[in-house]
Coordinates of C-alpha atoms and ligand atoms in Angstrom, one line a residue:
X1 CA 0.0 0.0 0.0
X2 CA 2.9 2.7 1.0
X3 CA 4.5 2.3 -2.1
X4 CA 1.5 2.4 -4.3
X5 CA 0.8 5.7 -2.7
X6 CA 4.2 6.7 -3.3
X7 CA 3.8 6.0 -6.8
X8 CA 0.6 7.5 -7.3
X9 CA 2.7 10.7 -5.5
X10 CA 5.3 10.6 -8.6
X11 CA 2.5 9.9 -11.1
X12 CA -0.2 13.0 -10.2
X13 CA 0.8 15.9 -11.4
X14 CA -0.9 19.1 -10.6
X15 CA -0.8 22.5 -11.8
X16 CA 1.6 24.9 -11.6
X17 CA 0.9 28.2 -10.2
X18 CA 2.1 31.0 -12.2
X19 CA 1.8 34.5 -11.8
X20 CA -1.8 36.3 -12.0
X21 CA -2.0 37.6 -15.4
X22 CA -4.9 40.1 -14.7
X23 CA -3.1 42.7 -12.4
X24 CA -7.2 43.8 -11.0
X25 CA -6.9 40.5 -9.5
X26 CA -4.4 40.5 -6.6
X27 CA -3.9 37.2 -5.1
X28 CA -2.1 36.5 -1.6
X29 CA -2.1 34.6 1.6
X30 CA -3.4 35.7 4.7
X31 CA -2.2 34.8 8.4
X32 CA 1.3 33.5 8.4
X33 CA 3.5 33.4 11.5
X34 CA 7.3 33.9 11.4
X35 CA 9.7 33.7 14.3
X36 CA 8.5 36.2 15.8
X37 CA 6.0 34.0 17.7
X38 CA 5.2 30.3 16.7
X39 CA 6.2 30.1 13.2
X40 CA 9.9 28.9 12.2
X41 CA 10.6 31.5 9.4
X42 CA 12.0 35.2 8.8
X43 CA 10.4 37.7 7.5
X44 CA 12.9 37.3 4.7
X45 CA 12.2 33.6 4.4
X46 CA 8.4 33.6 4.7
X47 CA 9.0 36.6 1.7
X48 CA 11.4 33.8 -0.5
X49 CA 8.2 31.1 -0.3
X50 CA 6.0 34.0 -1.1
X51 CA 7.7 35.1 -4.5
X52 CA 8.3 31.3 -5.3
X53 CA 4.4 30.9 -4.9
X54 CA 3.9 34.3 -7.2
X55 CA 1.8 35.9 -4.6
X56 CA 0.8 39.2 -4.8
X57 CA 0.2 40.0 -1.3
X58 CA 1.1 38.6 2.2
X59 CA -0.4 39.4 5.4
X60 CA 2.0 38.2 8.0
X61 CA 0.1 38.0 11.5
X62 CA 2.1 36.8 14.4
X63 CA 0.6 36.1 18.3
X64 CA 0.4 39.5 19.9
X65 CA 3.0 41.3 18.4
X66 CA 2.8 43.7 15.8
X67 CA 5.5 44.1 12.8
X68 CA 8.0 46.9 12.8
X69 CA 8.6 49.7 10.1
X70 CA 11.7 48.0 9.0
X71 CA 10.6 44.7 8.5
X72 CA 7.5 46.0 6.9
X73 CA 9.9 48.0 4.4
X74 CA 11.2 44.9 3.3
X75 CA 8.7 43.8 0.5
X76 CA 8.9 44.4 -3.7
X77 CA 6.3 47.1 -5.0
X78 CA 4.2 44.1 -6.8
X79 CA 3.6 42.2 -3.4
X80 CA 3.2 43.9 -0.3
X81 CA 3.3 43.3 3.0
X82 CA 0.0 43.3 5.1
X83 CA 0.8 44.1 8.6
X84 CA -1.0 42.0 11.0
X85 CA -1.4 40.7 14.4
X86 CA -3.5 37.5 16.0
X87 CA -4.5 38.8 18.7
X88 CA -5.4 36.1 22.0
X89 CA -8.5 37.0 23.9
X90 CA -10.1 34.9 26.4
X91 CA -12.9 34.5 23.5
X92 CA -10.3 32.9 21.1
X93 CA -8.2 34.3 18.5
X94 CA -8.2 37.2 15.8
X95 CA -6.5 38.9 13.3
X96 CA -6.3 42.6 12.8
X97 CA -4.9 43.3 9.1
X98 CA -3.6 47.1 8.3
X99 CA -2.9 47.3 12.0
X100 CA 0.1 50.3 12.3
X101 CA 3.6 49.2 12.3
X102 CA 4.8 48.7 16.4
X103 CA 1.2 49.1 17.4
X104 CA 1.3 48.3 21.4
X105 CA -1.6 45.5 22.4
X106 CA -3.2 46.7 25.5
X107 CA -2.2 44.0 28.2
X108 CA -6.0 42.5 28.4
X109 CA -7.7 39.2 27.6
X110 CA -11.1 40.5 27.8
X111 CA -12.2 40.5 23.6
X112 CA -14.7 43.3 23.6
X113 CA -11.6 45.6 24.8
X114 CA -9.4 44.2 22.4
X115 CA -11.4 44.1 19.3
X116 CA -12.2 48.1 20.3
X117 CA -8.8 48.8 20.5
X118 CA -7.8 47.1 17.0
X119 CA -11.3 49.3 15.3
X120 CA -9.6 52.3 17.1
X121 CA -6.2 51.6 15.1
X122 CA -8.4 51.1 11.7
X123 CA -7.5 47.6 11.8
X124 CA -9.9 45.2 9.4
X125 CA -10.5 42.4 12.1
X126 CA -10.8 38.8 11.5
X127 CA -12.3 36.3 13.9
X128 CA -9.8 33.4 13.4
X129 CA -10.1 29.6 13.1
X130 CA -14.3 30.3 14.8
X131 CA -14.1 26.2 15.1
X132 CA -10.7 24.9 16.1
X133 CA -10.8 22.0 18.2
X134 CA -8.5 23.8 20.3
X135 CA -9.2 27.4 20.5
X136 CA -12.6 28.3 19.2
X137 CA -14.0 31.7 19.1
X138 CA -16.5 31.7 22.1
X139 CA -18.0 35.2 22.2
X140 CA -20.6 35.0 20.0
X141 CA -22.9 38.2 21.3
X142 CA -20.0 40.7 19.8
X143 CA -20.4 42.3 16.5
X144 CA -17.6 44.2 16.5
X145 CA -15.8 42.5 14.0
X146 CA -15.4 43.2 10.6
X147 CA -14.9 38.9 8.6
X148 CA -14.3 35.4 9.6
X149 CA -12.4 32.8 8.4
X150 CA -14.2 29.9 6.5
X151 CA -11.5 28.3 5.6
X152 CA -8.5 28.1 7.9
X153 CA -5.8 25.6 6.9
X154 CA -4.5 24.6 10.4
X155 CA -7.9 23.8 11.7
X156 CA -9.0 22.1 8.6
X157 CA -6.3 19.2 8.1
X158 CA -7.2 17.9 11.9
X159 CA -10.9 17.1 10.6
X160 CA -9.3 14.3 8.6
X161 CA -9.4 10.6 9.7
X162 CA -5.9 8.6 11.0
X163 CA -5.8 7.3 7.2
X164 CA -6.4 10.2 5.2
X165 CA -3.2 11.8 7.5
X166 CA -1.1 8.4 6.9
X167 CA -1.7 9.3 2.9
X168 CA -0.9 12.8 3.5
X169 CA 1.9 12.0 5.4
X170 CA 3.5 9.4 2.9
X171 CA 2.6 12.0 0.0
X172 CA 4.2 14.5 1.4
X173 CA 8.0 13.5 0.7
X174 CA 7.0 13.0 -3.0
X175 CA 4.6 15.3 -3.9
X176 CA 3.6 18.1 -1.1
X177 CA 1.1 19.8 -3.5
X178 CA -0.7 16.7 -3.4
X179 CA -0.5 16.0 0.1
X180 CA -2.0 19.0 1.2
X181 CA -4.7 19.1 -1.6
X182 CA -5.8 15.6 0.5
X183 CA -6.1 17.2 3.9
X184 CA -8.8 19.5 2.5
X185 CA -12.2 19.5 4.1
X186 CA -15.3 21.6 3.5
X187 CA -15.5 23.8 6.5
X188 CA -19.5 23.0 6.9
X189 CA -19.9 24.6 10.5
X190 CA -18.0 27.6 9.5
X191 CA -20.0 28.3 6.3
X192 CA -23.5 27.7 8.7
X193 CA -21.9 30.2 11.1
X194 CA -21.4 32.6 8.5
X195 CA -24.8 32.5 6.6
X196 CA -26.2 32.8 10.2
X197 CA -23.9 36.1 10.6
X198 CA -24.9 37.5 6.7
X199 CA -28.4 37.5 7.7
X200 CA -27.6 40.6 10.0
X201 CA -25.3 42.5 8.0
X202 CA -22.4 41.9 6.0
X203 CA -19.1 39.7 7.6
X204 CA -16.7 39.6 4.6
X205 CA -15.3 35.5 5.0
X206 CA -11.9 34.9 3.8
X207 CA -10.1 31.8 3.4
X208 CA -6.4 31.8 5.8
X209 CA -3.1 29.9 5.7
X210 CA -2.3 29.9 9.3
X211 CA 1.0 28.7 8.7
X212 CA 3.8 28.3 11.2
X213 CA 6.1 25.8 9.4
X214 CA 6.7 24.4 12.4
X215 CA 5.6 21.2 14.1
X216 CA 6.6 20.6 17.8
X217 CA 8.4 16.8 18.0
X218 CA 9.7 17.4 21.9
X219 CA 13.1 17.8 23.3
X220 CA 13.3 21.0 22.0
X221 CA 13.2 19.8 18.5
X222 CA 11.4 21.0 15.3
X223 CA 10.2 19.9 12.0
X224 CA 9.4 22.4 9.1
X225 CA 5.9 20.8 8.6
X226 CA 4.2 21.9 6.2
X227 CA 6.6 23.9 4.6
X228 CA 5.8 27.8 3.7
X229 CA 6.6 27.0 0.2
X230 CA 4.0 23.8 -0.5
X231 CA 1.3 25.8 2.5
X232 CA 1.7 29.2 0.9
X233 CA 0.0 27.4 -2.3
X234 CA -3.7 26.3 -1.0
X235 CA -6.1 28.3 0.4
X236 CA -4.7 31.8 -1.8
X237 CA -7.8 34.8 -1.5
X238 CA -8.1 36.9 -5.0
X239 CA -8.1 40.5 -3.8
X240 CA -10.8 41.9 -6.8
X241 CA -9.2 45.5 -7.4
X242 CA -10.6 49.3 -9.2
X243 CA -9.2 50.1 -12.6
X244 CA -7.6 53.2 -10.4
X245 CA -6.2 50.8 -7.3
X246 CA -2.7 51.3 -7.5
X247 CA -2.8 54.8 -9.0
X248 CA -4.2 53.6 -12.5
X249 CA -1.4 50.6 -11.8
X250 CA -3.5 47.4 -9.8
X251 CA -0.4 45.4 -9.6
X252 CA 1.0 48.5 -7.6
X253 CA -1.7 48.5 -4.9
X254 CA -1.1 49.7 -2.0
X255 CA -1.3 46.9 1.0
X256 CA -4.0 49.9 2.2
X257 CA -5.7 49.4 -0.7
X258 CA -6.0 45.4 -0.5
X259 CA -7.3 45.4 3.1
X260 CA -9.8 47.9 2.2
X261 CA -11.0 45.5 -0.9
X262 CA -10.8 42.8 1.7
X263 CA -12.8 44.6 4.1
X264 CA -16.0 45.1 2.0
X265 CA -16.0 41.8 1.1
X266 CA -14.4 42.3 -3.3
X267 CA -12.2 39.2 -2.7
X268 CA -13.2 35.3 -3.2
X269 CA -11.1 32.5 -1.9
X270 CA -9.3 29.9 -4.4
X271 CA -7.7 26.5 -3.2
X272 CA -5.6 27.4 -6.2
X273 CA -3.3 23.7 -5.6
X274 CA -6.2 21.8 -6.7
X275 CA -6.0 24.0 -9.6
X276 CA -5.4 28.1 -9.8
X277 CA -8.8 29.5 -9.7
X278 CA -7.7 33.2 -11.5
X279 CA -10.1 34.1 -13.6
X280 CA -13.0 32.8 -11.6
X281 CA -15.8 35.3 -12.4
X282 CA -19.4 35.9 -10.1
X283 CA -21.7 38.4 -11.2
X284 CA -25.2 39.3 -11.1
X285 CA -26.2 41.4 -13.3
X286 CA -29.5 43.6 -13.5
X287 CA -30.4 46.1 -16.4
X288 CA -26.8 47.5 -17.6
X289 CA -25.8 47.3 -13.8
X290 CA -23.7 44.6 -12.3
X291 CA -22.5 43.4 -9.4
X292 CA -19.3 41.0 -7.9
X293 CA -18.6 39.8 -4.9
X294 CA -19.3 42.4 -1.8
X295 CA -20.9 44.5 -4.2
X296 CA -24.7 45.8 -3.8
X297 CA -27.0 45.8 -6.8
X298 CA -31.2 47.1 -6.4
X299 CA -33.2 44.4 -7.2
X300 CA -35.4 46.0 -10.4
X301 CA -37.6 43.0 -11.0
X302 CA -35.7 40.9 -12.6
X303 CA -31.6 39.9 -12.8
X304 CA -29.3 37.4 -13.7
X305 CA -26.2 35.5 -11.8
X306 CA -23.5 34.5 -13.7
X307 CA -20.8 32.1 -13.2
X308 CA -17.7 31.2 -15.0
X309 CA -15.0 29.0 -14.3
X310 CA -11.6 28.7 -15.6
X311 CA -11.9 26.5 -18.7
X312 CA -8.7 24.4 -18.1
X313 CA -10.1 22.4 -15.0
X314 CA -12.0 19.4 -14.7
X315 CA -15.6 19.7 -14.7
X316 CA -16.7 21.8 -11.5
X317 CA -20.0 21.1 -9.3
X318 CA -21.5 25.0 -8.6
X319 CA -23.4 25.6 -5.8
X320 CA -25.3 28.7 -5.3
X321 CA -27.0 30.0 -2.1
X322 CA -29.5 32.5 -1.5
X323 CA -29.6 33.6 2.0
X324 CA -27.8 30.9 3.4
X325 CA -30.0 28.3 1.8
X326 CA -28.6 26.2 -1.1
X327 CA -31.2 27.1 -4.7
X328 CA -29.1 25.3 -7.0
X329 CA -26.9 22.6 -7.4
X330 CA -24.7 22.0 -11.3
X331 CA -22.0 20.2 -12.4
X332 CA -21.0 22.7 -15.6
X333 CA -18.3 25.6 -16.1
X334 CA -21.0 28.4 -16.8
X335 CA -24.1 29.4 -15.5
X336 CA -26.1 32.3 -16.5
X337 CA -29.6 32.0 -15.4
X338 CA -32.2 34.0 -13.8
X339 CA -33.3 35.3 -10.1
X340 CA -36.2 35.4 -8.4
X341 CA -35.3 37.9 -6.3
X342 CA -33.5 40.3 -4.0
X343 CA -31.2 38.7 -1.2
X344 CA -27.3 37.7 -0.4
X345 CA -26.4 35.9 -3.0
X346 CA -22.7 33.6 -3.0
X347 CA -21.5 30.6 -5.0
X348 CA -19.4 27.3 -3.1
X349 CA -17.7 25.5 -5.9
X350 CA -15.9 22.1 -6.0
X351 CA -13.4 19.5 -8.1
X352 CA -13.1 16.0 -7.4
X353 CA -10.0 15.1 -6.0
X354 CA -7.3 14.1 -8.3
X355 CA -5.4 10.9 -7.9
X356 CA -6.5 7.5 -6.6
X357 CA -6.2 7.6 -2.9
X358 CA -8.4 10.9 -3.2
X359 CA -11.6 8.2 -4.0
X360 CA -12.6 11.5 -6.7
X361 CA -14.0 13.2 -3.6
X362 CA -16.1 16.8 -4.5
X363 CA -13.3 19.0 -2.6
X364 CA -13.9 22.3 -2.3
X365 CA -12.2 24.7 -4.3
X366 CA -13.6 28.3 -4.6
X367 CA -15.9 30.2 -2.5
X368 CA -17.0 33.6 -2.7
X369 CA -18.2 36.6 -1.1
X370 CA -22.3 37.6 -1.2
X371 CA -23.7 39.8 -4.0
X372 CA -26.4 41.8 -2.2
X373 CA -29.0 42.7 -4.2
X374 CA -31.2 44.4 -1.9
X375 CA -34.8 45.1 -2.3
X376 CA -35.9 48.8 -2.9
Ligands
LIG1 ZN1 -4.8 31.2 16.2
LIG2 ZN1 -2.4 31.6 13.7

């Protein structure tokens, strides 16, 4: 059985991830930890993976401490760094993206305090892994946070069963792309949480990384598992950008300018190592107005969602919700068909696992941000 899996590693080959061709479409990694808490990399190291992965942005977010200028200074024009922090509460975790540079936590636990003090610095704030075994997010009554993770990579690969780890685990020395394309699970409480949360107003959900590089083997030794290089490649958010982002120049954004995109929800989230979702397109369209993700559109009577995939991929399954509740269910690359009405509106979309040991499994591969098309 090991070496059949091993030779399944050598035979599957998937995709290569290039760099995004359409500069409007910026697409990065969010919530990475260096050695400045947990994780095992430099700044400079966790920047190598980053431009081997051809990533367009980075948001680094290590456990209560905030970046410095200098280390923030040290990324390329064409992919910035976002400055971040997790910050610990006695509620569970967060991130605060577009914090300042050296920003001082307040010495608290309490998360009310906390997430106040990140809004006061403009931060965008995340509630992080919502359903880790471990460290959950508990506090449930705040709104005072901005998104959510639905996909975080740390907390996902623990939902798997002792085999699907033993497959990982003997892919991972042959193929890592592959390997960690196996650990993928569809985060089914997060997404329930979330269309619970849109029903109030809108979270903006973003896939995360949550990548240390590092696990823990005792006696004060380490091993680089999973690495940044093969970890920086799954769960990648596309940052949709303005024509003008970037001064007329998108592929110049501003890391401003990407957290504010982030923030109102223009970004969808591609587990690009089952195959790179740029491209991806969402859209409802009504009259000559239209509408992608986190965008608002008045409902006029009558509208149309549209979906297209990129061709190169195997056969996708779409599935649309309305308001949290699934209206249609496809296996096709396109859709273009009509509404019935006005409401939050956001696409889940899946590929079947490539390989043999992956028993063609649906996996899920993109998911987007709402289209609100509100009623007049
Ligand atoms: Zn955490
Ligand atoms: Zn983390």
């Amino acid at each position: 059985m090991v070496a059949g899996i091993l030779l399944e590693g050598l035979l599957v080959k998937l995709p290569i991830i290039s760099k995004a061709e359409n500069a409007k479409e910026r697409i990065g990694v969010i919530h990475v930890h260096t050695k400045a808490s947990d994780g095992s990399g430099t700044v400079a190291e966790v920047m190598a993976a980053a431009e081997k992965d051809n990533l367009s942005f980075i948001a680094i977010t290590d456990h209560n401490v905030a970046m410095t200028e200098s280390e923030i200074a040290e990324d390329p024009p064409d992919l910035p760094i976002i400055s971040g922090v997790e910050v610990g509460t006695s509620a569970g975790h967060f991130l605060a993206l577009g914090i300042p540079p050296s920003w001082v936590q307040p010495k608290t636990k309490d998360d009310r305090d906390l997430l106040a003090a990140a809004r006061a610095a403009g931060a965008f704030r995340i509630l992080a892994h919502p359903f880790h075994p471990h460290t959950p997010w508990t506090d449930w009554k705040t709104s005072d946070f901005d998104g959510m993770e639905i996909w975080n990579e740390d907390a996902t690969w623990r939902q798997n069963n002792f085999f699907t780890l033993l497959d990982a685990l003997l892919l991972y020395g042959v193929n890592d792309q592959l390997a960690l394309v196996r650990l993928a699970r569809t985060p089914e409480d997060n997404f329930a949480k979330w269309d619970e949360l849109l029903q109030q107003r809108p979270v903006a959900g973003i896939c995360a990384a949550d990548t240390h590089a590092r696990i823990r083997l005792g006696f004060g030794r380490d091993w680089r598992f999973p690495g940044y290089v093969p970890s920086l490649k799954v769960a990648r958010e596309h940052v949709l950008l303005r024509p003008d982002a970037g001064g007329g120049n998108p592929a110049l954004a501003s890391a401003a300018e990407i957290v504010d995109a982030l923030r109102n929800g223009h970004s969808y989230c591609g587990l690009d190592s089952l195959y790179p979702a740029d491209g991806f397109s969402f859209h409802v369209s009504s009259g000559n107005a239209s509408g992608g993700p986190g965008d608002f559109l008045p409902w006029t009577g009558a509208a149309r969602i549209q979906i297209s995939t990129p061709s190169g991929a195997s056969l996708p399954l779409i599935k649309i919700f309305r308001d949290g509740h699934e209206i249609s269910e496809e296996q096709t690359r396109t859709i273009d068909e009509p509404i019935t009405g006005p409401g939050g509106y956001r696409t889940e979309v899946f590929l079947r696992q490539p390989g043999l040991t992956g028993w063609r499994r649906w996996t899920l591969w993109v998911f987007t941000n709402p289209v609100y098309v509100t009623a007049q």
